[in-house]
GROMACS .gro file of C-alpha atoms in nm:
model
  443
    1MET     CA    1   0.032   0.024   0.014
    2LEU     CA    2   0.110   0.365  -0.078
    3VAL     CA    3   0.047   0.464   0.264
    4ALA     CA    4   0.266   0.209   0.414
    5THR     CA    5   0.538   0.286   0.191
    6LEU     CA    6   0.522   0.654   0.257
    7ALA     CA    7   0.505   0.623   0.655
    8LEU     CA    8   0.789   0.377   0.622
    9ALA     CA    9   1.017   0.622   0.427
   10LEU     CA   10   0.978   0.904   0.671
   11SER     CA   11   1.049   0.664   0.986
   12SER     CA   12   1.354   0.547   0.814
   13PHE     CA   13   1.511   0.896   0.745
   14ALA     CA   14   1.550   1.176   0.989
   15SER     CA   15   1.724   1.532   0.991
   16LEU     CA   16   1.826   1.667   1.303
   17ASN     CA   17   1.960   2.029   1.227
   18ALA     CA   18   1.744   2.304   1.076
   19LEU     CA   19   1.918   2.498   0.773
   20ALA     CA   20   1.804   2.782   0.569
   21GLY     CA   21   1.467   2.611   0.462
   22ASP     CA   22   1.250   2.316   0.637
   23LEU     CA   23   1.041   2.056   0.477
   24THR     CA   24   0.718   2.052   0.696
   25GLY     CA   25   0.476   1.854   0.505
   26ILE     CA   26   0.450   1.599   0.214
   27ARG     CA   27   0.108   1.567   0.032
   28VAL     CA   28   0.004   1.334  -0.247
   29SER     CA   29  -0.320   1.326  -0.443
   30ASN     CA   30  -0.374   1.061  -0.722
   31SER     CA   31  -0.584   0.998  -1.021
   32ASP     CA   32  -0.539   0.760  -1.326
   33GLY     CA   33  -0.241   0.757  -1.467
   34TYR     CA   34  -0.128   1.067  -1.260
   35SER     CA   35   0.009   1.192  -0.930
   36ARG     CA   36   0.079   1.529  -0.779
   37VAL     CA   37   0.330   1.549  -0.503
   38VAL     CA   38   0.294   1.879  -0.298
   39MET     CA   39   0.602   1.960  -0.051
   40ASP     CA   40   0.546   2.235   0.206
   41LEU     CA   41   0.840   2.473   0.295
   42THR     CA   42   0.948   2.739   0.487
   43SER     CA   43   1.124   2.902   0.225
   44GLU     CA   44   1.072   2.925  -0.147
   45ALA     CA   45   1.260   2.630  -0.323
   46LYS     CA   46   1.513   2.829  -0.521
   47ASN     CA   47   1.807   2.580  -0.540
   48TYR     CA   48   1.708   2.225  -0.647
   49THR     CA   49   1.807   1.960  -0.898
   50THR     CA   50   1.630   1.660  -1.068
   51ASN     CA   51   1.736   1.339  -1.207
   52TYR     CA   52   1.516   1.085  -1.364
   53ASN     CA   53   1.612   0.714  -1.396
   54LYS     CA   54   1.412   0.570  -1.694
   55GLU     CA   55   1.497   0.213  -1.575
   56THR     CA   56   1.415   0.223  -1.211
   57HIS     CA   57   1.141   0.465  -1.250
   58VAL     CA   58   1.285   0.698  -0.978
   59LEU     CA   59   1.279   1.048  -1.015
   60THR     CA   60   1.523   1.207  -0.735
   61PHE     CA   61   1.532   1.569  -0.621
   62LEU     CA   62   1.809   1.720  -0.449
   63LEU     CA   63   1.715   2.019  -0.244
   64LYS     CA   64   2.007   2.230  -0.124
   65ASP     CA   65   1.993   2.387   0.211
   66THR     CA   66   1.697   2.207   0.313
   67THR     CA   67   1.615   1.974   0.611
   68ASN     CA   68   1.344   1.725   0.704
   69LYS     CA   69   1.126   1.865   0.957
   70MET     CA   70   0.817   1.658   0.919
   71ALA     CA   71   0.624   1.600   1.216
   72LYS     CA   72   0.344   1.373   1.084
   73PRO     CA   73   0.330   1.126   0.791
   74ILE     CA   74   0.261   1.209   0.418
   75GLU     CA   75  -0.093   1.296   0.377
   76GLN     CA   76  -0.337   1.101   0.084
   77ASN     CA   77  -0.645   1.300  -0.008
   78THR     CA   78  -0.746   1.032  -0.258
   79THR     CA   79  -0.757   0.675  -0.268
   80LYS     CA   80  -0.729   0.644  -0.643
   81THR     CA   81  -0.421   0.456  -0.793
   82GLY     CA   82  -0.178   0.687  -0.941
   83VAL     CA   83   0.164   0.627  -1.080
   84LEU     CA   84   0.362   0.694  -0.733
   85THR     CA   85   0.437   0.394  -0.538
   86GLY     CA   86   0.666   0.513  -0.258
   87VAL     CA   87   0.865   0.836  -0.134
   88GLY     CA   88   1.189   0.829   0.015
   89LEU     CA   89   1.362   1.086   0.231
   90GLN     CA   90   1.751   1.114   0.295
   91SER     CA   91   1.953   1.395   0.455
   92LYS     CA   92   2.315   1.449   0.399
   93ASP     CA   93   2.502   1.766   0.518
   94SER     CA   94   2.297   2.055   0.373
   95GLN     CA   95   2.098   1.888   0.137
   96LEU     CA   96   1.780   1.689   0.143
   97GLN     CA   97   1.734   1.431  -0.121
   98LEU     CA   98   1.381   1.312  -0.209
   99ASN     CA   99   1.307   1.005  -0.405
  100LEU     CA  100   0.955   0.932  -0.594
  101ASN     CA  101   0.913   0.609  -0.708
  102ALA     CA  102   0.679   0.531  -0.986
  103ASN     CA  103   0.507   0.210  -1.106
  104GLN     CA  104   0.583   0.285  -1.447
  105ASP     CA  105   0.777   0.508  -1.719
  106VAL     CA  106   0.655   0.871  -1.645
  107ASN     CA  107   0.714   1.213  -1.745
  108TYR     CA  108   0.735   1.491  -1.484
  109ASN     CA  109   0.665   1.871  -1.415
  110ALA     CA  110   0.809   2.048  -1.130
  111PHE     CA  111   0.693   2.403  -1.034
  112VAL     CA  112   0.727   2.668  -0.730
  113LEU     CA  113   0.453   2.799  -0.560
  114LYS     CA  114   0.462   3.117  -0.305
  115ASN     CA  115   0.215   3.202  -0.015
  116PRO     CA  116   0.265   2.941   0.143
  117ASN     CA  117   0.603   2.826  -0.004
  118ARG     CA  118   0.547   2.497  -0.193
  119LEU     CA  119   0.748   2.264  -0.456
  120VAL     CA  120   0.482   2.099  -0.645
  121VAL     CA  121   0.579   1.763  -0.871
  122ASP     CA  122   0.339   1.627  -1.114
  123LEU     CA  123   0.421   1.284  -1.230
  124PHE     CA  124   0.207   1.159  -1.525
  125SER     CA  125   0.227   0.824  -1.738
  126ASN     CA  126   0.461   0.825  -2.069
  127TYR     CA  127   0.187   0.621  -2.241
  128ALA     CA  128   0.075   0.775  -2.589
  129GLN     CA  129  -0.230   0.623  -2.777
  130LYS     CA  130  -0.358   0.708  -3.115
  131THR     CA  131  -0.659   0.550  -3.259
  132THR     CA  132  -0.815   0.609  -3.618
  133LYS     CA  133  -1.160   0.508  -3.700
  134SER     CA  134  -1.259   0.528  -4.043
  135ILE     CA  135  -1.613   0.736  -4.097
  136SER     CA  136  -1.639   0.703  -4.472
  137PRO     CA  137  -1.347   0.629  -4.718
  138ASN     CA  138  -1.252   1.017  -4.726
  139ILE     CA  139  -1.309   1.083  -4.340
  140ASN     CA  140  -1.140   0.967  -4.043
  141LEU     CA  141  -1.203   1.018  -3.648
  142VAL     CA  142  -0.872   1.018  -3.436
  143ARG     CA  143  -0.864   0.968  -3.090
  144TRP     CA  144  -0.506   1.072  -2.920
  145ASN     CA  145  -0.409   1.043  -2.572
  146THR     CA  146  -0.026   1.194  -2.572
  147ASN     CA  147   0.131   1.417  -2.310
  148MET     CA  148   0.320   1.745  -2.304
  149LYS     CA  149   0.586   1.862  -2.036
  150GLU     CA  150   0.289   2.005  -1.830
  151GLY     CA  151   0.103   1.674  -1.817
  152MET     CA  152  -0.133   1.466  -2.021
  153VAL     CA  153  -0.332   1.573  -2.315
  154LYS     CA  154  -0.642   1.425  -2.475
  155ALA     CA  155  -0.738   1.524  -2.814
  156VAL     CA  156  -0.994   1.445  -3.062
  157ALA     CA  157  -0.936   1.508  -3.440
  158ILE     CA  158  -1.108   1.509  -3.799
  159THR     CA  159  -0.893   1.422  -4.113
  160ALA     CA  160  -1.074   1.473  -4.452
  161ASP     CA  161  -0.895   1.455  -4.796
  162ALA     CA  162  -0.937   1.729  -5.076
  163THR     CA  163  -1.246   1.560  -5.208
  164VAL     CA  164  -1.476   1.628  -4.922
  165PRO     CA  165  -1.628   1.954  -4.905
  166PHE     CA  166  -1.756   2.166  -4.617
  167LYS     CA  167  -2.058   2.375  -4.554
  168VAL     CA  168  -2.098   2.644  -4.274
  169GLY     CA  169  -2.409   2.658  -4.103
  170VAL     CA  170  -2.493   3.021  -3.959
  171ASP     CA  171  -2.750   3.109  -3.685
  172ALA     CA  172  -2.688   3.430  -3.492
  173ASN     CA  173  -2.897   3.297  -3.193
  174GLY     CA  174  -2.683   3.013  -3.181
  175LYS     CA  175  -2.753   2.622  -3.217
  176THR     CA  176  -2.623   2.291  -3.062
  177LEU     CA  177  -2.494   2.028  -3.264
  178GLY     CA  178  -2.790   1.815  -3.152
  179GLN     CA  179  -3.052   2.078  -3.332
  180ILE     CA  180  -2.893   2.037  -3.658
  181SER     CA  181  -3.195   1.876  -3.853
  182GLN     CA  182  -3.005   1.795  -4.201
  183SER     CA  183  -2.792   1.472  -4.242
  184TYR     CA  184  -2.406   1.496  -4.224
  185LYS     CA  185  -2.123   1.284  -4.156
  186VAL     CA  186  -1.936   1.530  -3.950
  187ALA     CA  187  -2.091   1.841  -3.734
  188ILE     CA  188  -1.817   2.076  -3.562
  189GLY     CA  189  -1.885   2.371  -3.364
  190ALA     CA  190  -1.686   2.624  -3.537
  191LYS     CA  191  -1.763   2.972  -3.347
  192GLY     CA  192  -1.946   2.974  -3.024
  193LYS     CA  193  -2.207   3.222  -2.923
  194GLY     CA  194  -2.054   3.541  -2.834
  195ILE     CA  195  -1.701   3.433  -2.912
  196SER     CA  196  -1.477   3.660  -3.123
  197PHE     CA  197  -1.172   3.572  -3.318
  198GLY     CA  198  -1.072   3.933  -3.350
  199ASP     CA  199  -1.039   4.177  -3.646
  200ARG     CA  200  -0.754   4.338  -3.870
  201SER     CA  201  -0.854   4.626  -4.076
  202ILE     CA  202  -0.591   4.860  -4.099
  203ALA     CA  203  -0.481   5.117  -4.383
  204PRO     CA  204  -0.158   5.106  -4.553
  205GLY     CA  205   0.087   5.368  -4.394
  206THR     CA  206  -0.063   5.327  -4.068
  207THR     CA  207   0.217   5.392  -3.794
  208ILE     CA  208   0.224   5.097  -3.566
  209THR     CA  209   0.214   5.196  -3.185
  210SER     CA  210   0.039   4.880  -3.046
  211ALA     CA  211   0.028   4.503  -3.076
  212LYS     CA  212  -0.318   4.529  -3.091
  213GLN     CA  213  -0.287   4.682  -3.471
  214LEU     CA  214  -0.133   4.356  -3.595
  215GLU     CA  215  -0.384   4.119  -3.459
  216GLY     CA  216  -0.610   3.939  -3.704
  217VAL     CA  217  -0.824   3.663  -3.867
  218ALA     CA  218  -0.688   3.405  -4.098
  219SER     CA  219  -0.983   3.207  -4.305
  220LEU     CA  220  -1.002   2.849  -4.401
  221ARG     CA  221  -1.126   2.807  -4.761
  222TYR     CA  222  -1.253   2.546  -4.986
  223ASN     CA  223  -1.248   2.554  -5.378
  224PRO     CA  224  -1.380   2.213  -5.553
  225GLN     CA  225  -1.093   2.242  -5.793
  226ARG     CA  226  -0.809   2.282  -5.545
  227GLY     CA  227  -0.918   2.181  -5.207
  228TYR     CA  228  -0.827   2.306  -4.855
  229SER     CA  229  -0.615   2.621  -4.817
  230ILE     CA  230  -0.552   2.898  -4.528
  231VAL     CA  231  -0.537   3.259  -4.615
  232ASP     CA  232  -0.395   3.512  -4.369
  233LYS     CA  233  -0.486   3.845  -4.477
  234VAL     CA  234  -0.179   4.035  -4.329
  235PRO     CA  235  -0.042   4.386  -4.352
  236ARG     CA  236   0.302   4.405  -4.413
  237VAL     CA  237   0.507   4.594  -4.197
  238GLU     CA  238   0.844   4.815  -4.272
  239GLY     CA  239   1.056   4.970  -4.017
  240GLN     CA  240   1.162   5.334  -4.165
  241THR     CA  241   1.461   5.537  -4.055
  242GLN     CA  242   1.608   5.840  -4.217
  243LYS     CA  243   1.831   5.610  -4.426
  244ALA     CA  244   1.675   5.287  -4.476
  245THR     CA  245   1.349   5.105  -4.500
  246LEU     CA  246   1.337   4.737  -4.322
  247ALA     CA  247   1.101   4.499  -4.465
  248VAL     CA  248   0.979   4.281  -4.153
  249THR     CA  249   0.964   3.923  -4.245
  250SER     CA  250   0.711   3.824  -3.972
  251VAL     CA  251   0.558   3.944  -3.639
  252ASP     CA  252   0.570   3.725  -3.337
  253ALA     CA  253   0.716   3.421  -3.510
  254PRO     CA  254   1.057   3.224  -3.417
  255ARG     CA  255   1.367   3.385  -3.583
  256VAL     CA  256   1.504   3.186  -3.888
  257ALA     CA  257   1.788   3.229  -4.135
  258ASN     CA  258   1.811   3.601  -4.268
  259SER     CA  259   1.476   3.709  -4.131
  260LEU     CA  260   1.381   4.019  -3.973
  261ILE     CA  261   1.097   3.946  -3.701
  262LEU     CA  262   0.892   4.204  -3.522
  263TYR     CA  263   0.835   4.105  -3.171
  264THR     CA  264   0.533   4.251  -2.998
  265PRO     CA  265   0.428   4.248  -2.603
  266SER     CA  266   0.171   3.976  -2.689
  267TYR     CA  267   0.469   3.738  -2.778
  268GLY     CA  268   0.596   3.747  -2.411
  269LYS     CA  269   0.855   3.892  -2.180
  270ASN     CA  270   1.138   3.800  -2.396
  271THR     CA  271   1.210   3.695  -2.778
  272GLY     CA  272   1.378   3.357  -2.671
  273THR     CA  273   1.627   3.405  -2.944
  274ASN     CA  274   2.004   3.290  -2.924
  275ASN     CA  275   2.291   3.503  -2.980
  276TYR     CA  276   2.348   3.473  -3.324
  277GLY     CA  277   2.148   3.784  -3.436
  278TYR     CA  278   2.132   4.130  -3.349
  279GLU     CA  279   1.815   4.294  -3.195
  280LEU     CA  280   1.663   4.657  -3.152
  281THR     CA  281   1.440   4.777  -2.844
  282LEU     CA  282   1.210   5.019  -2.959
  283LYS     CA  283   0.974   5.285  -2.767
  284SER     CA  284   0.796   5.563  -2.903
  285ASN     CA  285   0.960   5.529  -3.248
  286LYS     CA  286   1.304   5.554  -3.071
  287VAL     CA  287   1.601   5.293  -3.062
  288THR     CA  288   1.644   5.245  -2.655
  289SER     CA  289   1.867   4.946  -2.653
  290THR     CA  290   2.065   4.723  -2.846
  291GLY     CA  291   2.154   4.328  -2.809
  292VAL     CA  292   2.244   4.016  -2.980
  293GLY     CA  293   1.955   3.771  -2.839
  294ASN     CA  294   1.676   3.726  -2.597
  295SER     CA  295   1.588   4.091  -2.539
  296SER     CA  296   1.327   4.192  -2.312
  297ILE     CA  297   0.996   4.293  -2.481
  298PRO     CA  298   0.880   4.619  -2.338
  299SER     CA  299   0.510   4.634  -2.243
  300ASP     CA  300   0.480   4.952  -2.446
  301GLY     CA  301   0.728   4.904  -2.705
  302PHE     CA  302   0.851   4.634  -2.955
  303VAL     CA  303   1.156   4.436  -3.051
  304LEU     CA  304   1.296   4.378  -3.421
  305SER     CA  305   1.529   4.090  -3.412
  306GLY     CA  306   1.728   4.016  -3.731
  307HIS     CA  307   1.948   3.709  -3.850
  308GLY     CA  308   2.226   3.695  -4.108
  309THR     CA  309   2.186   3.975  -4.371
  310ALA     CA  310   1.871   4.126  -4.146
  311SER     CA  311   2.143   4.160  -3.845
  312THR     CA  312   2.379   4.338  -4.049
  313THR     CA  313   2.119   4.611  -4.147
  314LEU     CA  314   2.026   4.651  -3.784
  315LYS     CA  315   2.377   4.695  -3.671
  316ALA     CA  316   2.399   5.044  -3.866
  317ILE     CA  317   2.130   5.191  -3.650
  318LYS     CA  318   2.204   5.325  -3.308
  319VAL     CA  319   2.047   5.405  -2.983
  320GLY     CA  320   1.856   5.723  -2.990
  321ASP     CA  321   1.790   5.679  -3.357
  322THR     CA  322   1.443   5.736  -3.485
  323LEU     CA  323   1.275   5.405  -3.633
  324THR     CA  324   0.922   5.426  -3.711
  325LEU     CA  325   0.709   5.104  -3.759
  326LYS     CA  326   0.436   5.120  -4.079
  327THR     CA  327   0.214   4.897  -4.273
  328THR     CA  328   0.249   4.891  -4.656
  329ASP     CA  329   0.028   4.749  -4.885
  330GLU     CA  330  -0.181   4.424  -4.807
  331LEU     CA  331  -0.044   4.088  -4.940
  332ALA     CA  332  -0.205   4.011  -5.258
  333GLN     CA  333  -0.572   3.912  -5.228
  334VAL     CA  334  -0.724   3.596  -5.307
  335SER     CA  335  -1.028   3.569  -5.485
  336ALA     CA  336  -1.316   3.409  -5.294
  337ASP     CA  337  -1.533   3.306  -5.593
  338GLY     CA  338  -1.646   2.952  -5.581
  339MET     CA  339  -1.516   2.885  -5.269
  340THR     CA  340  -1.664   2.809  -4.885
  341ILE     CA  341  -1.497   3.024  -4.640
  342LEU     CA  342  -1.501   2.967  -4.256
  343GLN     CA  343  -1.350   3.284  -4.089
  344GLY     CA  344  -1.107   3.143  -3.811
  345GLY     CA  345  -0.822   3.277  -3.560
  346SER     CA  346  -0.421   3.337  -3.607
  347ILE     CA  347  -0.207   3.159  -3.798
  348VAL     CA  348   0.019   2.920  -3.583
  349LEU     CA  349   0.149   2.668  -3.852
  350GLU     CA  350   0.354   2.789  -4.187
  351ASP     CA  351   0.519   2.536  -4.402
  352GLY     CA  352   0.510   2.270  -4.153
  353ARG     CA  353   0.672   2.504  -3.883
  354ALA     CA  354   0.505   2.588  -3.547
  355VAL     CA  355   0.458   2.977  -3.527
  356GLY     CA  356   0.247   2.984  -3.244
  357LYS     CA  357   0.315   3.138  -2.908
  358SER     CA  358   0.489   2.902  -2.681
  359ASN     CA  359   0.419   3.137  -2.361
  360ASP     CA  360   0.021   3.193  -2.378
  361GLY     CA  361  -0.059   2.932  -2.117
  362ASN     CA  362  -0.183   2.593  -2.134
  363LYS     CA  363  -0.582   2.611  -2.230
  364ALA     CA  364  -0.829   2.412  -2.411
  365ARG     CA  365  -0.781   2.508  -2.797
  366THR     CA  366  -0.915   2.428  -3.151
  367PHE     CA  367  -0.677   2.433  -3.431
  368VAL     CA  368  -0.778   2.408  -3.833
  369GLY     CA  369  -0.499   2.293  -4.037
  370THR     CA  370  -0.452   2.206  -4.427
  371THR     CA  371  -0.229   1.899  -4.559
  372LYS     CA  372   0.020   1.920  -4.862
  373GLY     CA  373  -0.251   1.718  -5.061
  374ARG     CA  374  -0.474   1.994  -4.981
  375GLY     CA  375  -0.699   1.791  -4.725
  376LEU     CA  376  -0.829   1.920  -4.405
  377VAL     CA  377  -0.733   1.851  -4.028
  378ILE     CA  378  -0.934   1.991  -3.738
  379LEU     CA  379  -0.788   1.907  -3.401
  380THR     CA  380  -0.947   1.997  -3.072
  381ILE     CA  381  -0.808   1.971  -2.704
  382ASP     CA  382  -0.970   1.981  -2.389
  383LYS     CA  383  -0.849   2.099  -2.043
  384GLN     CA  384  -0.986   1.875  -1.766
  385GLU     CA  385  -0.703   1.809  -1.525
  386PRO     CA  386  -0.546   1.611  -1.434
  387GLN     CA  387  -0.633   1.413  -1.740
  388SER     CA  388  -0.584   1.668  -1.997
  389VAL     CA  389  -0.402   1.988  -1.912
  390GLY     CA  390  -0.415   2.179  -2.225
  391VAL     CA  391  -0.172   2.320  -2.450
  392THR     CA  392  -0.003   2.621  -2.568
  393SER     CA  393  -0.076   2.790  -2.909
  394ALA     CA  394   0.297   2.615  -3.017
  395GLU     CA  395   0.196   2.282  -2.875
  396GLY     CA  396  -0.123   2.267  -3.057
  397ALA     CA  397   0.055   2.352  -3.393
  398LYS     CA  398   0.300   2.072  -3.363
  399LEU     CA  399   0.007   1.830  -3.255
  400LEU     CA  400  -0.149   1.949  -3.570
  401ALA     CA  401   0.173   1.905  -3.784
  402ASP     CA  402   0.194   1.557  -3.649
  403LEU     CA  403  -0.153   1.478  -3.811
  404GLY     CA  404   0.007   1.572  -4.162
  405ALA     CA  405  -0.113   1.948  -4.162
  406VAL     CA  406   0.139   2.182  -4.295
  407GLU     CA  407  -0.042   2.521  -4.282
  408GLY     CA  408  -0.260   2.583  -3.973
  409LEU     CA  409  -0.457   2.845  -3.768
  410GLU     CA  410  -0.612   2.845  -3.422
  411LEU     CA  411  -1.005   2.929  -3.379
  412THR     CA  412  -0.866   3.216  -3.126
  413ASN     CA  413  -1.069   3.238  -2.774
  414GLN     CA  414  -1.283   2.927  -2.860
  415GLY     CA  415  -1.150   2.649  -2.647
  416ASP     CA  416  -1.230   2.292  -2.722
  417VAL     CA  417  -1.569   2.227  -2.931
  418ASP     CA  418  -1.800   2.012  -2.983
  419ILE     CA  419  -1.790   1.713  -3.242
  420ALA     CA  420  -2.060   1.476  -3.345
  421VAL     CA  421  -2.020   1.191  -3.624
  422ASN     CA  422  -2.326   1.077  -3.780
  423LYS     CA  423  -2.535   1.276  -3.493
  424GLU     CA  424  -2.335   1.101  -3.218
  425MET     CA  425  -2.107   1.310  -2.976
  426VAL     CA  426  -1.739   1.218  -3.010
  427ASN     CA  427  -1.628   1.528  -2.795
  428GLN     CA  428  -1.824   1.763  -2.591
  429SER     CA  429  -1.665   2.070  -2.447
  430GLY     CA  430  -1.869   2.129  -2.140
  431ALA     CA  431  -2.116   1.953  -1.890
  432ALA     CA  432  -2.405   2.083  -2.153
  433PRO     CA  433  -2.398   2.132  -2.503
  434THR     CA  434  -2.244   2.444  -2.642
  435LEU     CA  435  -2.440   2.686  -2.874
  436TYR     CA  436  -2.282   2.802  -3.179
  437GLU     CA  437  -2.343   3.079  -3.435
  438GLN     CA  438  -2.110   2.903  -3.687
  439ILE     CA  439  -2.126   2.509  -3.722
  440LEU     CA  440  -1.885   2.343  -3.975
  441LEU     CA  441  -2.064   2.025  -4.157
  442LEU     CA  442  -1.888   1.744  -4.365
  443LYS     CA  443  -2.114   1.555  -4.567
   0.00000   0.00000   0.00000
């Protein structure tokens, strides 16, 4: 039994001398394929290392300047079976070693909480399973249990080849999938009642002063002759100085060779780039600092990050110089004649490469992608912890690519969605059916 094992571990190892921080308690909670260990500390756990042995399934924490001052056995608040089988504590000099024994190969995620001080460890099964069921010769249902660094993830996907058209049902008052009267093979909630994907309507020559001006809506399009495609109506951005005009390659995307990326506060606190480039920090159209990589992004400014030829151009610009960001003509417009269109959200996958944000939090999300053969992939991921912790935009984009997509968008602000196959629910986003203003149908 887990309780006996934990109690024995505490009685076998004792610490006598109080140091900078004390371990005062350990609590364990379990669920299927998951265990959480919470360590109560008298000071913040700033200095610890971890090591995981895949052969023995033992995760070891070494907490420096910490001593064992636990006065009672380890607490458990559930009787469910998780992945944890035992805990061992051993003190040596000014260090406390914590061994977490698992009954299978696991992944883990450790993080620190304050007020009160805690070190939290989530252990979860490393098991992944993907099953595919044919709905028709051209449409498949995929159920996928996998995991990210933060925990387990449950996903449901629909794939269809380029010969399968879609239709969009619209009802301003909202309708559940169960209220659809017409026949279909697959129905997918595409836009929940009251959900906004954002809007991008900005004239060429507009000075960019806020990241909000660069937010926009991509769309899924279907043409019977060409299959599925994703189109993003994006304003091009230039940086203008007295001596040069700098063409921005992309906004809030990973920096690649010879690219010039504009980073906005929406991307996060830092650019996350390496030192093989050059960056300018901008505030109020002025260059305030320069650097080679991972620059801080000011809440009221931007960072221009260049690599290769683009970095050479940036190096000619000095602190104090004026640099104005402006929109130029929009990219070429694609005719919508003969197409079915579903307005979506932001682009997260380009040419098979994830460009979604990696620091926008683990959430329930839905993604729409197109394959190299012009087929369709729709992926929805819930967040019902601990069985599914959700994903970041970047993580979702990578899962979309694993399903064969090369281009992809996220249905921004939507969360996960209801999906029905032949009028039977295969994914429900909440306890009750959701009202949708737009529903995508595959027939």
